[in-house]
CSV table of C-alpha atoms in Angstrom, one decimal:
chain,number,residue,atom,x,y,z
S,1,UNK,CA,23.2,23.8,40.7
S,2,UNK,CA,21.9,20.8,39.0
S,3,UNK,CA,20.8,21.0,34.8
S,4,UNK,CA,16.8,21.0,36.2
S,5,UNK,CA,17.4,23.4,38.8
S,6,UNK,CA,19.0,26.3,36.9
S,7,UNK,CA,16.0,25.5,34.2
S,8,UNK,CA,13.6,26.6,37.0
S,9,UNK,CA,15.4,30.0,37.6
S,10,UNK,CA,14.5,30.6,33.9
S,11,UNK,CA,12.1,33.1,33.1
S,12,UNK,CA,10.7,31.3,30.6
S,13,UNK,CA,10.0,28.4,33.3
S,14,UNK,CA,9.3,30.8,36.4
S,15,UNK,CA,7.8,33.6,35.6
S,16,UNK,CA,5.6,34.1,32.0
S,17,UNK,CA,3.0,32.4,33.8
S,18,UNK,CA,2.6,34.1,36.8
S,19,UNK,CA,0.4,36.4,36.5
S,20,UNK,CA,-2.7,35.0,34.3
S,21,UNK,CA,-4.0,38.4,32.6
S,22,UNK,CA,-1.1,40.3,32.1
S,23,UNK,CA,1.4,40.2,28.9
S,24,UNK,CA,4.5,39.4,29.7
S,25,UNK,CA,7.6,41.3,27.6
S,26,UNK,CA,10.9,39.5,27.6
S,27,UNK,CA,14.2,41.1,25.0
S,28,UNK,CA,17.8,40.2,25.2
S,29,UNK,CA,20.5,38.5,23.5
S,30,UNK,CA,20.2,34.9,23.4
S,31,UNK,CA,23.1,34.6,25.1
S,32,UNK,CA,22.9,30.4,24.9
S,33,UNK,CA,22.8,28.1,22.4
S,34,UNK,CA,19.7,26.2,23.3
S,35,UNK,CA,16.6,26.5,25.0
S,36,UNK,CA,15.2,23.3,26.3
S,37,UNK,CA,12.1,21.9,26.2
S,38,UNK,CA,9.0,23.7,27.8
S,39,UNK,CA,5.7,25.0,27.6
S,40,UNK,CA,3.7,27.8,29.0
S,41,UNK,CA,-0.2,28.6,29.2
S,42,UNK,CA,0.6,31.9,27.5
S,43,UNK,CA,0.9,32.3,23.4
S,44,UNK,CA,4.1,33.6,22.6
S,45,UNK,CA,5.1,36.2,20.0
S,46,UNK,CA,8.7,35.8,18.9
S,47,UNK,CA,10.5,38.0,17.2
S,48,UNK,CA,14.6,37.3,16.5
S,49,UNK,CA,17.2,39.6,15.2
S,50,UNK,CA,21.0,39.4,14.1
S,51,UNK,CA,20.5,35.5,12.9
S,52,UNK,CA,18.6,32.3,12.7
S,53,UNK,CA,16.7,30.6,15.6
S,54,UNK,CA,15.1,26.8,15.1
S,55,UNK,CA,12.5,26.5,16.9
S,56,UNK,CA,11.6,23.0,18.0
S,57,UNK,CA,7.9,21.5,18.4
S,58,UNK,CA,7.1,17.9,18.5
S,59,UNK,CA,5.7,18.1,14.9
S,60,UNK,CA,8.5,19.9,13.0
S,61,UNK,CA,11.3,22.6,13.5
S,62,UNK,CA,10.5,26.1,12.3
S,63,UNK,CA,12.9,27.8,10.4
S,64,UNK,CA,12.9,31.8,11.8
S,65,UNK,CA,15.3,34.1,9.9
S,66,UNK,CA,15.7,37.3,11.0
S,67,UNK,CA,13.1,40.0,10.7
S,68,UNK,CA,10.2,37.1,11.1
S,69,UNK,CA,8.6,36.0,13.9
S,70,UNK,CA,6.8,32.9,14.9
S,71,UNK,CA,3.5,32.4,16.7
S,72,UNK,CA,3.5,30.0,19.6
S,73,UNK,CA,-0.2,29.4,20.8
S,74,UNK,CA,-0.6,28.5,24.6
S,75,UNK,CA,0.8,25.3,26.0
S,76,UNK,CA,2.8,23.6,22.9
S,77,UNK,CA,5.7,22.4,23.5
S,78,UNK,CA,9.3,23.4,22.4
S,79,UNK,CA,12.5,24.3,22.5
S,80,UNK,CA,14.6,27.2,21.2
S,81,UNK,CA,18.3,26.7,18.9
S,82,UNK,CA,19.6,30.1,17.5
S,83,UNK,CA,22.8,29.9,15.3
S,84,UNK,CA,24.4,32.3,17.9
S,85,UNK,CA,24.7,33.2,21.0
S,86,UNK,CA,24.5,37.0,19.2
S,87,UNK,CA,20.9,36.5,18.1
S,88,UNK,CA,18.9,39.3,20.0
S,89,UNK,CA,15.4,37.1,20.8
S,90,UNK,CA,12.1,39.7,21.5
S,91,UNK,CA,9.0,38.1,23.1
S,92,UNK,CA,5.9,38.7,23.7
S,93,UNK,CA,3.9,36.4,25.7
S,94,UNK,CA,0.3,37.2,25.9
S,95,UNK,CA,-3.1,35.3,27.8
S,96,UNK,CA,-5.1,33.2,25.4
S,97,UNK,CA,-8.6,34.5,25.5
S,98,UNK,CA,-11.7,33.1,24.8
S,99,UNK,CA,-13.9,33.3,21.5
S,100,UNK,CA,-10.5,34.1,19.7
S,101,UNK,CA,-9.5,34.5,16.1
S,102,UNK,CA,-8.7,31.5,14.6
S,103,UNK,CA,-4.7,32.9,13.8
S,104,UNK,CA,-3.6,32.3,17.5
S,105,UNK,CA,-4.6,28.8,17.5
S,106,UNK,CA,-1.9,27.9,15.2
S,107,UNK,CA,2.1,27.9,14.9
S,108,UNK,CA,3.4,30.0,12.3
S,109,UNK,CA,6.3,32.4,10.8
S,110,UNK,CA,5.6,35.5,9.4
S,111,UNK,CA,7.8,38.4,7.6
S,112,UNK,CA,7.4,41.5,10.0
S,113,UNK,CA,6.3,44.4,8.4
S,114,UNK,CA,7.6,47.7,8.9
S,115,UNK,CA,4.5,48.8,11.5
S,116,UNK,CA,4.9,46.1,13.6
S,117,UNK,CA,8.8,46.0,13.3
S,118,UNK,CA,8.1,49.8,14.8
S,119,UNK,CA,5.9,48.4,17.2
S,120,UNK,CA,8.2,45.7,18.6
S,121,UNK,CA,11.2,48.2,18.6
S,122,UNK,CA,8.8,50.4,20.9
S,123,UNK,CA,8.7,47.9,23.5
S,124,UNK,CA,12.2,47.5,23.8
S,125,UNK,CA,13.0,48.9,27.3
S,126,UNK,CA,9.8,46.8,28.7
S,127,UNK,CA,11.0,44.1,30.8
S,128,UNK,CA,8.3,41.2,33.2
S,129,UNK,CA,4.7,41.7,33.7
S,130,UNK,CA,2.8,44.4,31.5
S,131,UNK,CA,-0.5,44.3,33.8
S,132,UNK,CA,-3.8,44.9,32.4
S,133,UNK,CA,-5.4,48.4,32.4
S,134,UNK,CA,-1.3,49.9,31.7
S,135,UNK,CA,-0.5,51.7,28.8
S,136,UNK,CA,2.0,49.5,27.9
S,137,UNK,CA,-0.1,46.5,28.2
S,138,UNK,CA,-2.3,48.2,25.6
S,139,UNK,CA,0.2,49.0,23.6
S,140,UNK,CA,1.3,45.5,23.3
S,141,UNK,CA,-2.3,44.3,23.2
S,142,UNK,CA,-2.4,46.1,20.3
S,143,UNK,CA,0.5,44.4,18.5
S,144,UNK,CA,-1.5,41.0,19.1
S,145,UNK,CA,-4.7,42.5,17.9
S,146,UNK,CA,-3.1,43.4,14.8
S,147,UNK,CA,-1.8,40.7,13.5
S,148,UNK,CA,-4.7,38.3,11.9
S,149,UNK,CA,-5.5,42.0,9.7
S,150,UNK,CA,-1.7,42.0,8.3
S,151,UNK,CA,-0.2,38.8,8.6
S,152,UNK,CA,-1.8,36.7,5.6
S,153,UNK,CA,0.9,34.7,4.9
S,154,UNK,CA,1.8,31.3,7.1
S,155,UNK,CA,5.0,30.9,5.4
S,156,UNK,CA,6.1,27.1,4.9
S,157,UNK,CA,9.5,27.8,6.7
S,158,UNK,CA,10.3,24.7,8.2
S,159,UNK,CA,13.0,21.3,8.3
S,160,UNK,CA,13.5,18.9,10.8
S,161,UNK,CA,16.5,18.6,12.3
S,162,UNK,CA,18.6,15.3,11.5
S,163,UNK,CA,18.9,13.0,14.6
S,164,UNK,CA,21.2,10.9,13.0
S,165,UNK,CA,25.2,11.6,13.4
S,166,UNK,CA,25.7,10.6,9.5
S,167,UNK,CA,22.9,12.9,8.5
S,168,UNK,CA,23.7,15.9,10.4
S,169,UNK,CA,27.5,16.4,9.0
S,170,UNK,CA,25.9,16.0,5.4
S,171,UNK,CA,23.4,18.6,6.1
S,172,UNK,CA,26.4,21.0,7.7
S,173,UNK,CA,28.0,20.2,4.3
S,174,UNK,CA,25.0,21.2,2.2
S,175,UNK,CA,24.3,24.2,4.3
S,176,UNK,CA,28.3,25.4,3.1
S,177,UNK,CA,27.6,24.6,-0.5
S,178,UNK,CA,23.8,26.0,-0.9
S,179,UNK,CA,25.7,27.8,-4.2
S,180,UNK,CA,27.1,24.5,-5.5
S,181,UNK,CA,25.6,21.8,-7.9
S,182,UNK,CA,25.4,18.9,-5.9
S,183,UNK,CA,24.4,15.7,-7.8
S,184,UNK,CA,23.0,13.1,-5.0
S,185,UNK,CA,25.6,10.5,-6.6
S,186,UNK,CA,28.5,12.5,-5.7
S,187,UNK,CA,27.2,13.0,-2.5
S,188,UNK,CA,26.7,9.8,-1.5
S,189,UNK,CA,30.3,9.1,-2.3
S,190,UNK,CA,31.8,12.0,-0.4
S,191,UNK,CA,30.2,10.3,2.6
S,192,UNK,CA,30.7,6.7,2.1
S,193,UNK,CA,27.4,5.8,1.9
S,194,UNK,CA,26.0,4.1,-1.9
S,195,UNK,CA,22.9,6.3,-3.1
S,196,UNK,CA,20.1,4.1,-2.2
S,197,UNK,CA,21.4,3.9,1.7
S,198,UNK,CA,21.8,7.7,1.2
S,199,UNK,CA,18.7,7.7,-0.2
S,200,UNK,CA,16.9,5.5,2.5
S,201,UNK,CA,18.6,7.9,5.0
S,202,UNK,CA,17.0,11.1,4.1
S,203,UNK,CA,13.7,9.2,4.3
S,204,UNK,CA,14.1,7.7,7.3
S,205,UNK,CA,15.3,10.2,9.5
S,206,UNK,CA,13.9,13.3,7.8
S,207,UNK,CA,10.9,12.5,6.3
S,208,UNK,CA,12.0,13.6,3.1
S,209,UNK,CA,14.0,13.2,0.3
S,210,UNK,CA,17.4,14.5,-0.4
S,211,UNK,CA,16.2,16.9,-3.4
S,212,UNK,CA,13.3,18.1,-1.6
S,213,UNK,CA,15.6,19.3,1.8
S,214,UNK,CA,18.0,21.3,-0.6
S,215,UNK,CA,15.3,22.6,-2.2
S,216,UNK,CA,13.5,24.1,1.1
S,217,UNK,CA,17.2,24.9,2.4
S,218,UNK,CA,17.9,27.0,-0.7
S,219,UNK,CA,14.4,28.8,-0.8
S,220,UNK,CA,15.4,29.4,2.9
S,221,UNK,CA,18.8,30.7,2.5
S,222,UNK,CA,17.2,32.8,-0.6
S,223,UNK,CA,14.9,34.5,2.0
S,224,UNK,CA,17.4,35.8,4.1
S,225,UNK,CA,19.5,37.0,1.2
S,226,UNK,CA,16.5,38.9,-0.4
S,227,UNK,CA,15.5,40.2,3.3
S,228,UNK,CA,19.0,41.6,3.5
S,229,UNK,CA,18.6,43.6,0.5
S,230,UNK,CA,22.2,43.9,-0.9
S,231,UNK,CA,21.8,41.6,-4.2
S,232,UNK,CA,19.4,41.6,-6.6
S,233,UNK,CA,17.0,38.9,-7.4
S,234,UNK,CA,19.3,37.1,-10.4
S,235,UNK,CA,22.1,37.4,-8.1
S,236,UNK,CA,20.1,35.8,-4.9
S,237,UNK,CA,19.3,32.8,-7.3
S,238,UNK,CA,22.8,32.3,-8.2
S,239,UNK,CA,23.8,32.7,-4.9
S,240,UNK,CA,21.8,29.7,-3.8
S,241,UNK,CA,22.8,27.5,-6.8
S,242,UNK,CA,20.4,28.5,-9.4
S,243,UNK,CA,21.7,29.0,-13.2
S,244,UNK,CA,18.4,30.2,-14.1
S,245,UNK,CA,16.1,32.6,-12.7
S,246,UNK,CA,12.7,31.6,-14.4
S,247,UNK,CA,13.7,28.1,-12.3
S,248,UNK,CA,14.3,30.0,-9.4
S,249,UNK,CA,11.3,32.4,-9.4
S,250,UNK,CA,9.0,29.3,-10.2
S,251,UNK,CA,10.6,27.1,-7.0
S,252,UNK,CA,10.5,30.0,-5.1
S,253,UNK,CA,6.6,30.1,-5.7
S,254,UNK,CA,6.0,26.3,-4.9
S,255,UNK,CA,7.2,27.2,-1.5
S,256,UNK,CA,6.1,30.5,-0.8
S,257,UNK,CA,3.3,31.1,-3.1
S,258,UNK,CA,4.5,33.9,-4.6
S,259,UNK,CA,7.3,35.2,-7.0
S,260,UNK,CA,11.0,36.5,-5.0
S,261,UNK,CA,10.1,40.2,-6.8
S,262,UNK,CA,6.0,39.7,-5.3
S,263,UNK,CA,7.4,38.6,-2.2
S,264,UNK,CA,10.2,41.9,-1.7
S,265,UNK,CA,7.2,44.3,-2.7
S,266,UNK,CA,5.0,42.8,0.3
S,267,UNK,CA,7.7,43.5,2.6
S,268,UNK,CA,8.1,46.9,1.1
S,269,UNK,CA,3.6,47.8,1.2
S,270,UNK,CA,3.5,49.9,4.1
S,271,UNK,CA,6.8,52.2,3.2
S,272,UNK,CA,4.8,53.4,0.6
């Protein structure tokens, strides 16, 4: 079977669009390293577990740790790279309607809270079409419904991905050492490169300088680490190379808008 033919036997390609009105409920392990490029008329609700999925538009790549999800709106491209074939991928895909909130006409990652965690987990044995006037296509209606009331945060959780060869084996060398103190010089040397070629190659291909892609990826890292809930804040900052935790706190809120103990309390709201 030929690389396009075996994309059309993928669900993704076949059948989310088959029936206009209904929502469509797909959960399983990833079980591949990439999805390719594609599109659907539905929005999709995407929801990963167990690790960390890129997710691919023609803007930018979204950076979805676990215990986020990402909104898709109807008809954007892009493709799908978890770190593992292990990564257990929930989606919803659901009609765009008219007259809608403004939410679903954007892309976005969001921390799931516990009431939709509980909602998401309750759809688990749902597989295909959830057609309208079900009570499971309520259900899941519901989820959608929700999620302009308790979603308030777009987080900024995004990097492109480095096209260049040269580039990529830096950034898998960053991406080991999030912990370390990396000067720029040193790093330019360790890769034969002189700093302003270095310099010119973060720019080129990422859009971005070197300082502010280790920042972003160490805020990153620091989210999964604080999500995971087995170190405390100080130790989350020094994890992801940061001596002090004022510096920490305060780069943390460039990003995110808000401080790594505001942050852990939002996640925590509804427990309470």
């Amino acid at each position: 079977m030929g690389s396009s033919e075996a994309l059309e036997e993928k669900y993704y390609i076949k059948e989310v669009d088959t029936e206009k009105k209904s929502i469509y409920c797909h959960h399983d392990l990833m079980g591949e390293l990439m999805i390719p490029t594609h599109k659907h008329e539905k929005a999709q609700m995407l929801y990963s577990e167990g690790g960390i999925v890129h997710v691919t538009t023609e803007t930018k790549t979204y950076f979805l740790p676990a215990r986020h999800f990402i909104w898709i709106p109807g008809g954007v491209k892009h493709s799908i790279h978890p770190n593992s074939e292990d990564v257990m991928m929930r989606n919803l895909y659901f009609p765009v309607d008219s007259d809608e909130d403004s939410f679903y006409e954007k892309e976005g990652i969001y921390p799931i809270n516990d009431l939709l965690l509980q909602m998401m987990l309750f759809t688990n044995r749902w597989n295909g079409n959830l057609k309208k006037g079900t009570r499971n296509f309520t259900i899941a209606n519901a989820i959608k419904a929700i999620l302009p009331e308790i979603c308030l945060t777009n987080l900024p959780l995004s990097l492109p991905l480095p096209k260049d060869i040269r580039l990529n084996k830096i950034i898998i060398y960053l991406d080991k050492n999030l912990g370390e103190t990396i000067m720029f010089s040193d790093l330019a040397n360790r890769f034969g490169f002189s700093e302003r070629s270095l310099y010119r190659l973060f720019q080129k291909d990422l859009g971005m300088s070197f300082i502010q892609y280790f920042t972003i990826r160490r805020i990153l890292k620091a989210i999964e680490l604080l999500l995971e809930k087995k170190l405390s804040v100080n130790e989350v900052a020094q994890a992801v190379g940061y001596n002090s935790v004022p510096t920490f706190s305060n780069t943390f809120f460039k990003i995110l808008g808000q401080r790594p103990s505001d942050y852990l309390k939002g996640i925590e709201i509804l427990k309470k």
